Tab-separated table of C-alpha atoms and ligand atoms in Angstrom:
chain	number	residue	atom	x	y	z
V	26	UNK	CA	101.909	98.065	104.842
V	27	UNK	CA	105.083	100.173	105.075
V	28	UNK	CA	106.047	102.045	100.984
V	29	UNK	CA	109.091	99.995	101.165
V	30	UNK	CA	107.172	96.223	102.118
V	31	UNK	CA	104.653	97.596	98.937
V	32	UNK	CA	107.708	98.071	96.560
V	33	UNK	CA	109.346	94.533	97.960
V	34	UNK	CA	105.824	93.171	97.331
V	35	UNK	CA	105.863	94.310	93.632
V	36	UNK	CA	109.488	93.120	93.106
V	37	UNK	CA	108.648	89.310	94.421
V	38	UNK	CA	105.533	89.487	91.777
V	39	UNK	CA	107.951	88.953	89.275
V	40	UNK	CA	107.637	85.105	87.344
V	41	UNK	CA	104.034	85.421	89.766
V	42	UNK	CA	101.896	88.282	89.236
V	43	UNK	CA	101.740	90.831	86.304
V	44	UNK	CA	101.998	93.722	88.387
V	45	UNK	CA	99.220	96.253	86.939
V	46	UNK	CA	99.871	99.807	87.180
V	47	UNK	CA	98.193	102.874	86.261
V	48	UNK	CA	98.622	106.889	86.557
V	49	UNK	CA	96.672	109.273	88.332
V	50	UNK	CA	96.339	112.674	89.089
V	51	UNK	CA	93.944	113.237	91.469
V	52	UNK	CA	91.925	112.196	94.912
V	53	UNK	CA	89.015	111.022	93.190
V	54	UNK	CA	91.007	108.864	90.592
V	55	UNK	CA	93.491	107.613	92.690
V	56	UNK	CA	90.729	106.588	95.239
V	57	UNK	CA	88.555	104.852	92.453
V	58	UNK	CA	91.655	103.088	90.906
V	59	UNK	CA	92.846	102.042	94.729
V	60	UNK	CA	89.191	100.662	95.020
V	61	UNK	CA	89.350	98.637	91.895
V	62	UNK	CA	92.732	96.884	93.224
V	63	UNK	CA	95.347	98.111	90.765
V	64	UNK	CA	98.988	97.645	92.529
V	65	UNK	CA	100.502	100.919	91.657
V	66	UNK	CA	99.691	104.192	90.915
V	67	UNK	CA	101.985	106.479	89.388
V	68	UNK	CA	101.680	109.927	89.725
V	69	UNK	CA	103.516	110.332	86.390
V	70	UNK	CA	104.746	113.921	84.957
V	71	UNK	CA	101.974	113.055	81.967
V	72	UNK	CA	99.789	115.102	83.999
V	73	UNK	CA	102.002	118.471	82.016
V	74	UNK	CA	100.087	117.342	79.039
V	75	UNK	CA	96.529	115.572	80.037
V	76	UNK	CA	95.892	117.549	82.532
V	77	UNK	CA	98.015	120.719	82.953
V	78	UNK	CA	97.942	121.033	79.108
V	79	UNK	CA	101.518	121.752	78.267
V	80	UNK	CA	102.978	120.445	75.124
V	81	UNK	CA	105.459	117.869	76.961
V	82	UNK	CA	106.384	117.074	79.784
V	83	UNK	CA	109.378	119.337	79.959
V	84	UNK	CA	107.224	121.835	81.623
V	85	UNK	CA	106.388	120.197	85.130
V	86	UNK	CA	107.887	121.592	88.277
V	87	UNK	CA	108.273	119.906	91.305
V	88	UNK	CA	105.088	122.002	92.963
V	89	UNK	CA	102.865	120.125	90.611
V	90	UNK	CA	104.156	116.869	91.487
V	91	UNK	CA	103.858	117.801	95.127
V	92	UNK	CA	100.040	119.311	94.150
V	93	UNK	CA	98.901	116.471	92.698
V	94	UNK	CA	100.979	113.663	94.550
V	95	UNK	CA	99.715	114.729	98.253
V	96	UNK	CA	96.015	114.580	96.363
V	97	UNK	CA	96.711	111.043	94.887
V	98	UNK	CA	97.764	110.146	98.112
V	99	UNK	CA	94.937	111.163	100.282
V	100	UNK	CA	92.597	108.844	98.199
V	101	UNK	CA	94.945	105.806	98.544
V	102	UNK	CA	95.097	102.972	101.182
V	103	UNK	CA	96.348	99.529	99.309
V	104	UNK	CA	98.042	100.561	96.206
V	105	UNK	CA	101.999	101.946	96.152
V	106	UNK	CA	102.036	105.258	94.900
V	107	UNK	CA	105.022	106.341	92.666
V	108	UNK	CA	105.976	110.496	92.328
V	109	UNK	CA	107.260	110.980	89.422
V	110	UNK	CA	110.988	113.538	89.939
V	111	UNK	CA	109.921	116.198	87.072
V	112	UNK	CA	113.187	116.881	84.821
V	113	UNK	CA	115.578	119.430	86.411
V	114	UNK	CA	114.431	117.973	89.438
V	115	UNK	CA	116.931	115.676	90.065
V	116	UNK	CA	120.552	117.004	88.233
V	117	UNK	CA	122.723	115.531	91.332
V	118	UNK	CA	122.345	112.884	93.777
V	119	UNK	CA	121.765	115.448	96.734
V	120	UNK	CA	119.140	117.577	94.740
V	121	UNK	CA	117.725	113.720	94.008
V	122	UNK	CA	117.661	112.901	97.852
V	123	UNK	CA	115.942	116.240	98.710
V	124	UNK	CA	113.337	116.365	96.372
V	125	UNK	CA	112.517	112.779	96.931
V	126	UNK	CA	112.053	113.136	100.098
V	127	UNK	CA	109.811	116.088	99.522
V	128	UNK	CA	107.616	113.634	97.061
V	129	UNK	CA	107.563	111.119	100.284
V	130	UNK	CA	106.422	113.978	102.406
V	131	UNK	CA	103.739	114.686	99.775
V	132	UNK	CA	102.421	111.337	100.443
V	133	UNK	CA	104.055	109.140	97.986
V	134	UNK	CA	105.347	105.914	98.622
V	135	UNK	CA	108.247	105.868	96.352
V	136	UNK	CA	109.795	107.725	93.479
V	137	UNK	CA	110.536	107.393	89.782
V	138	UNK	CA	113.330	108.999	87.673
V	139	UNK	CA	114.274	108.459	84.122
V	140	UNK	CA	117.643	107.375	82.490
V	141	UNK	CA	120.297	104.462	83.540
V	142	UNK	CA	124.178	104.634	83.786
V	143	UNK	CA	123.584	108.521	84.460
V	144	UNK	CA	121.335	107.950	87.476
V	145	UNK	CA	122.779	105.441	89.172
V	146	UNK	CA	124.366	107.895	92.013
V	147	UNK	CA	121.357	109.600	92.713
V	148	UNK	CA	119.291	106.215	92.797
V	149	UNK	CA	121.587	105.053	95.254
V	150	UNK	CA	121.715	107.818	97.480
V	151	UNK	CA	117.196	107.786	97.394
V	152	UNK	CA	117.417	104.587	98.429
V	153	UNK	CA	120.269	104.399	101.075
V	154	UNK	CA	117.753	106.746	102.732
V	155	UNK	CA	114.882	104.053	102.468
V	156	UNK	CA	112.749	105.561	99.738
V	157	UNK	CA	112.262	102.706	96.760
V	158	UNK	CA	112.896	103.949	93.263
V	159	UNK	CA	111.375	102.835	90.028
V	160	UNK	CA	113.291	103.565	86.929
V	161	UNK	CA	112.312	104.138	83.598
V	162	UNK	CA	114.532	103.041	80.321
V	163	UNK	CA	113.956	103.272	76.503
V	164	UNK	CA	112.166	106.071	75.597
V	165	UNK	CA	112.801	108.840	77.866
V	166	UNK	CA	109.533	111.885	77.600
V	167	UNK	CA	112.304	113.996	79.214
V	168	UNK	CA	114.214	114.520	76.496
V	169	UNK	CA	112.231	114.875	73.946
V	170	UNK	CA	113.144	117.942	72.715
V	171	UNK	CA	116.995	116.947	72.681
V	172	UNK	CA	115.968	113.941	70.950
V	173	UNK	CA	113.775	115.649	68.180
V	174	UNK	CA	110.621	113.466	69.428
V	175	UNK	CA	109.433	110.119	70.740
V	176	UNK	CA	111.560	107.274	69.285
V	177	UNK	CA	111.073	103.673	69.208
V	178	UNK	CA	113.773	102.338	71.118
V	179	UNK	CA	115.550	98.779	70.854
V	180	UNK	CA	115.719	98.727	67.260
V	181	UNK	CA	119.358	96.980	67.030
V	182	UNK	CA	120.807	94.957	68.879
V	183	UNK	CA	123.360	97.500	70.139
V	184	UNK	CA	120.766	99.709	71.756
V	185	UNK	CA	118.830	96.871	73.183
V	186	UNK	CA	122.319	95.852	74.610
V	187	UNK	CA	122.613	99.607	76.396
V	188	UNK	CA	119.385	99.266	77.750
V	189	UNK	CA	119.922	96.262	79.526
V	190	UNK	CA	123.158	97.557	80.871
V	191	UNK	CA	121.328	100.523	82.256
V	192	UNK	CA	118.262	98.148	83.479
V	193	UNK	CA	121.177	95.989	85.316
V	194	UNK	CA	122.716	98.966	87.106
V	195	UNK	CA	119.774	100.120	87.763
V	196	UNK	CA	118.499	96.873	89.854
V	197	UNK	CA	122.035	96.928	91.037
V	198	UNK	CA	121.563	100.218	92.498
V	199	UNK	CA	118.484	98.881	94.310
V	200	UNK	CA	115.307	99.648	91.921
V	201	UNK	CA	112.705	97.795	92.530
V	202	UNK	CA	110.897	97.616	89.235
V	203	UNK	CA	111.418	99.586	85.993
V	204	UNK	CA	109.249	101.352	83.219
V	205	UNK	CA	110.222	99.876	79.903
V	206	UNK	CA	108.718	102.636	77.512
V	207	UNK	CA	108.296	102.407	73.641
V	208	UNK	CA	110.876	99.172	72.747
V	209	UNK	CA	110.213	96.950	70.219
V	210	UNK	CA	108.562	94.048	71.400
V	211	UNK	CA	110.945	91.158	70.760
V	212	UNK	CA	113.558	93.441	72.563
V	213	UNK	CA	111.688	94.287	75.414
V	214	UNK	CA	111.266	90.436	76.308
V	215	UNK	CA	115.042	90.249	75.992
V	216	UNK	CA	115.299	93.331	78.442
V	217	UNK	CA	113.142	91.271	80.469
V	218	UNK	CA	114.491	87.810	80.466
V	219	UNK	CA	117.966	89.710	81.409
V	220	UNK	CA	116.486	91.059	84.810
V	221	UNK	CA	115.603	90.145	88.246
V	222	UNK	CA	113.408	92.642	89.060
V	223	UNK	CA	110.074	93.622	87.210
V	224	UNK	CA	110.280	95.063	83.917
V	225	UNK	CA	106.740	97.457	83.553
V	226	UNK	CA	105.873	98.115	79.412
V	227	UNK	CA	104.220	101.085	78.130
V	228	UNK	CA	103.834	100.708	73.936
V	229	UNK	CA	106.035	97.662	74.381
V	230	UNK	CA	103.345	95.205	72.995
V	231	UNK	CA	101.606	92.712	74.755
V	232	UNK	CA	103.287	89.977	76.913
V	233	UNK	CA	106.835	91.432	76.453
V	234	UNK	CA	106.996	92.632	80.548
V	235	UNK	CA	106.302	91.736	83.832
V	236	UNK	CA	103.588	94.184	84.367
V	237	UNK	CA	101.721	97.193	82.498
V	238	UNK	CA	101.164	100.698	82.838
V	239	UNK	CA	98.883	103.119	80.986
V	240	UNK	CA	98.094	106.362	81.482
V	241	UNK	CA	94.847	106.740	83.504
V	242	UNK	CA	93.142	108.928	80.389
V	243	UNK	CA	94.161	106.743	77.655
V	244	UNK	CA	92.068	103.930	79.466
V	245	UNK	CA	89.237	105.759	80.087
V	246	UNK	CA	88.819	108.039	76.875
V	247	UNK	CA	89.439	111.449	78.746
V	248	UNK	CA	91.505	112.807	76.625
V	249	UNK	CA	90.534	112.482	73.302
V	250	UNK	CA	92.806	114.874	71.491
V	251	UNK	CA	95.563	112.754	71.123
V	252	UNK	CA	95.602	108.506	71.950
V	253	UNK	CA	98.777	106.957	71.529
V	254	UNK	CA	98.424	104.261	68.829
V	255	UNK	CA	99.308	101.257	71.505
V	256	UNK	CA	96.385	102.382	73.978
V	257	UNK	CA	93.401	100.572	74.688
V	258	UNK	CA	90.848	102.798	74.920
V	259	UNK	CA	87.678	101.147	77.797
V	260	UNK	CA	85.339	104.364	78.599
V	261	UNK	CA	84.062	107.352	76.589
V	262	UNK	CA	84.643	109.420	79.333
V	263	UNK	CA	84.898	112.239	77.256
V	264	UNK	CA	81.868	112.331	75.297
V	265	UNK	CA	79.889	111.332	78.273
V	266	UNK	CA	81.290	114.398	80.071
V	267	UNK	CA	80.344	116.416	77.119
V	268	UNK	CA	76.512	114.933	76.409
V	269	UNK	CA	76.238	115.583	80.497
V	270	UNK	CA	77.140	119.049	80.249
V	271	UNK	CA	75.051	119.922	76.817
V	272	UNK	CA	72.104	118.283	78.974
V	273	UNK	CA	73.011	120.207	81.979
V	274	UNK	CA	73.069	123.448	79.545
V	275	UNK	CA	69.895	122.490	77.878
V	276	UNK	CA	67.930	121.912	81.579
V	277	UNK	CA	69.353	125.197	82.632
V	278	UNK	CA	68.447	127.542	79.671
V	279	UNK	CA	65.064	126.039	79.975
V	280	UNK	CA	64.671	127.114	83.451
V	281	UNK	CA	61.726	130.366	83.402
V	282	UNK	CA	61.162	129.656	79.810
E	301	KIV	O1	104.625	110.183	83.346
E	301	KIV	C1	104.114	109.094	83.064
E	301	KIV	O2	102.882	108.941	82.999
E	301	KIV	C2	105.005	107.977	82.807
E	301	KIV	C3	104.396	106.700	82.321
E	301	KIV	C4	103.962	106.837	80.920
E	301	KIV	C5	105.316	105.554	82.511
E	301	KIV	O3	106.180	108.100	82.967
């Protein structure tokens, strides 16, 4: 299957299918996610913090997307893999266009960008040139530092109103599913109800979207410094790593004793 028939398949699971999604970051993952049949992996710019270790995700650069994207991509067959643009990586349509098709060259299937009414030239001009774009509404990790932090989003009726205006220009503009990130819940299922295509919740509560997505080391306890309070947490992948590596330690400082 062709990106684009992936993305149209995702869009048609709306009222259907939950679509599940999940990020990843690397061959290994994206091939063990792939295996276990989840529809779409984003490569998402969370990899500045979980696995680049950067405060935010203000610090990614296009080369990491492209690092970590054509890796993702190697260890995919089934599942649509999203790049995510990095911020600054996308300020008008034509830088938009180039760098997503840089992403596509990486090996991605598609693209995401943040934002609504603001990116509505540049998501039309990615996908005049075939390359299907997921958008991402609410909270925004791109400008956290001009917003002073992560902020619920939705909490009146006004800004619940804005975000389905950007959600409708967005689908408009040919989108073909969009992140809904930190909304209050009863607002996201309006946000929801509003659109055609599928709306994707992260910290949105349960049952409020078409489709989930968490990030790949929430699920699997890999990165136990900081868990988002609306994760569900499956694995102790860190503290296995860490009793494997004490035992690896021990079995090696044994060695000639
Ligand atoms: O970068 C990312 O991982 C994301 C998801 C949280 C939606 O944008």
């Amino acid at each position: 299957m062709t990106g684009l028939e992936k993305a149209e398949k995702i869009r048609n699971q709306k009222g259907s299918k939950p679509v599940s999604c999940l990020t990843g970051y690397d061959y290994a993952t994206g091939r063990l996610l792939d295996e276990a049949g989840v529809d779409l992996i984003l490569v998402g710019d969370s990899l500045g913090m979980v696995v680049l270790g950067f405060p935010d995700t203000t610090h990614v650069t296009m080369e990491h997307m492209l690092h970590h994207t054509a890796a993702v991509a190697r260890g995919v067959e089934k599942a649509l893999v999203v790049g995510d643009l990095p911020i600054n990586s996308y300020d008008t349509p034509s830088e938009a266009l180039r760098n997503a098709h840089k992403l596509i060259k990486a090996g991605a299937d598609a693209v995401k960008l943040e934002g609504g009414l603001k990116q509505i030239k540049k998501v039309k001009a990615i996908v005049e040139a075939g390359i299907p774009v997921f958008g991402h509404m609410g909270m925004l990790p791109q400008r956290v530092l001009e917003e002073g932090g992560y902020k619920k989003k939705g909490k009146s009726d006004r800004q619940t109103e804005d975000i389905i205006e950007g959600c409708l220009a967005l689908q408009a503009a040919g989108c073909f599913a969009v992140v809904l990130e930190s909304v209050v819940g009863k607002s996201a299922a309006k946000i929801t109800k509003a659109l055609a295509i599928p709306t994707i919740g992260i910290g949105c509560g349960e049952g409020n979207c078409d489709g989930e997505i968490a990030v790949i080391t929430d699920v699997v306890g890999a990165y136990p410094w900081f868990v988002p309070p609306f994760a569900t947490v499956r694995a102790d992948v860190a503290g296995e790593t860490k009793k494997a590596a004490k035992e690896y330690v021990d079995a090696v400082k044994r060695i000639g004793s």
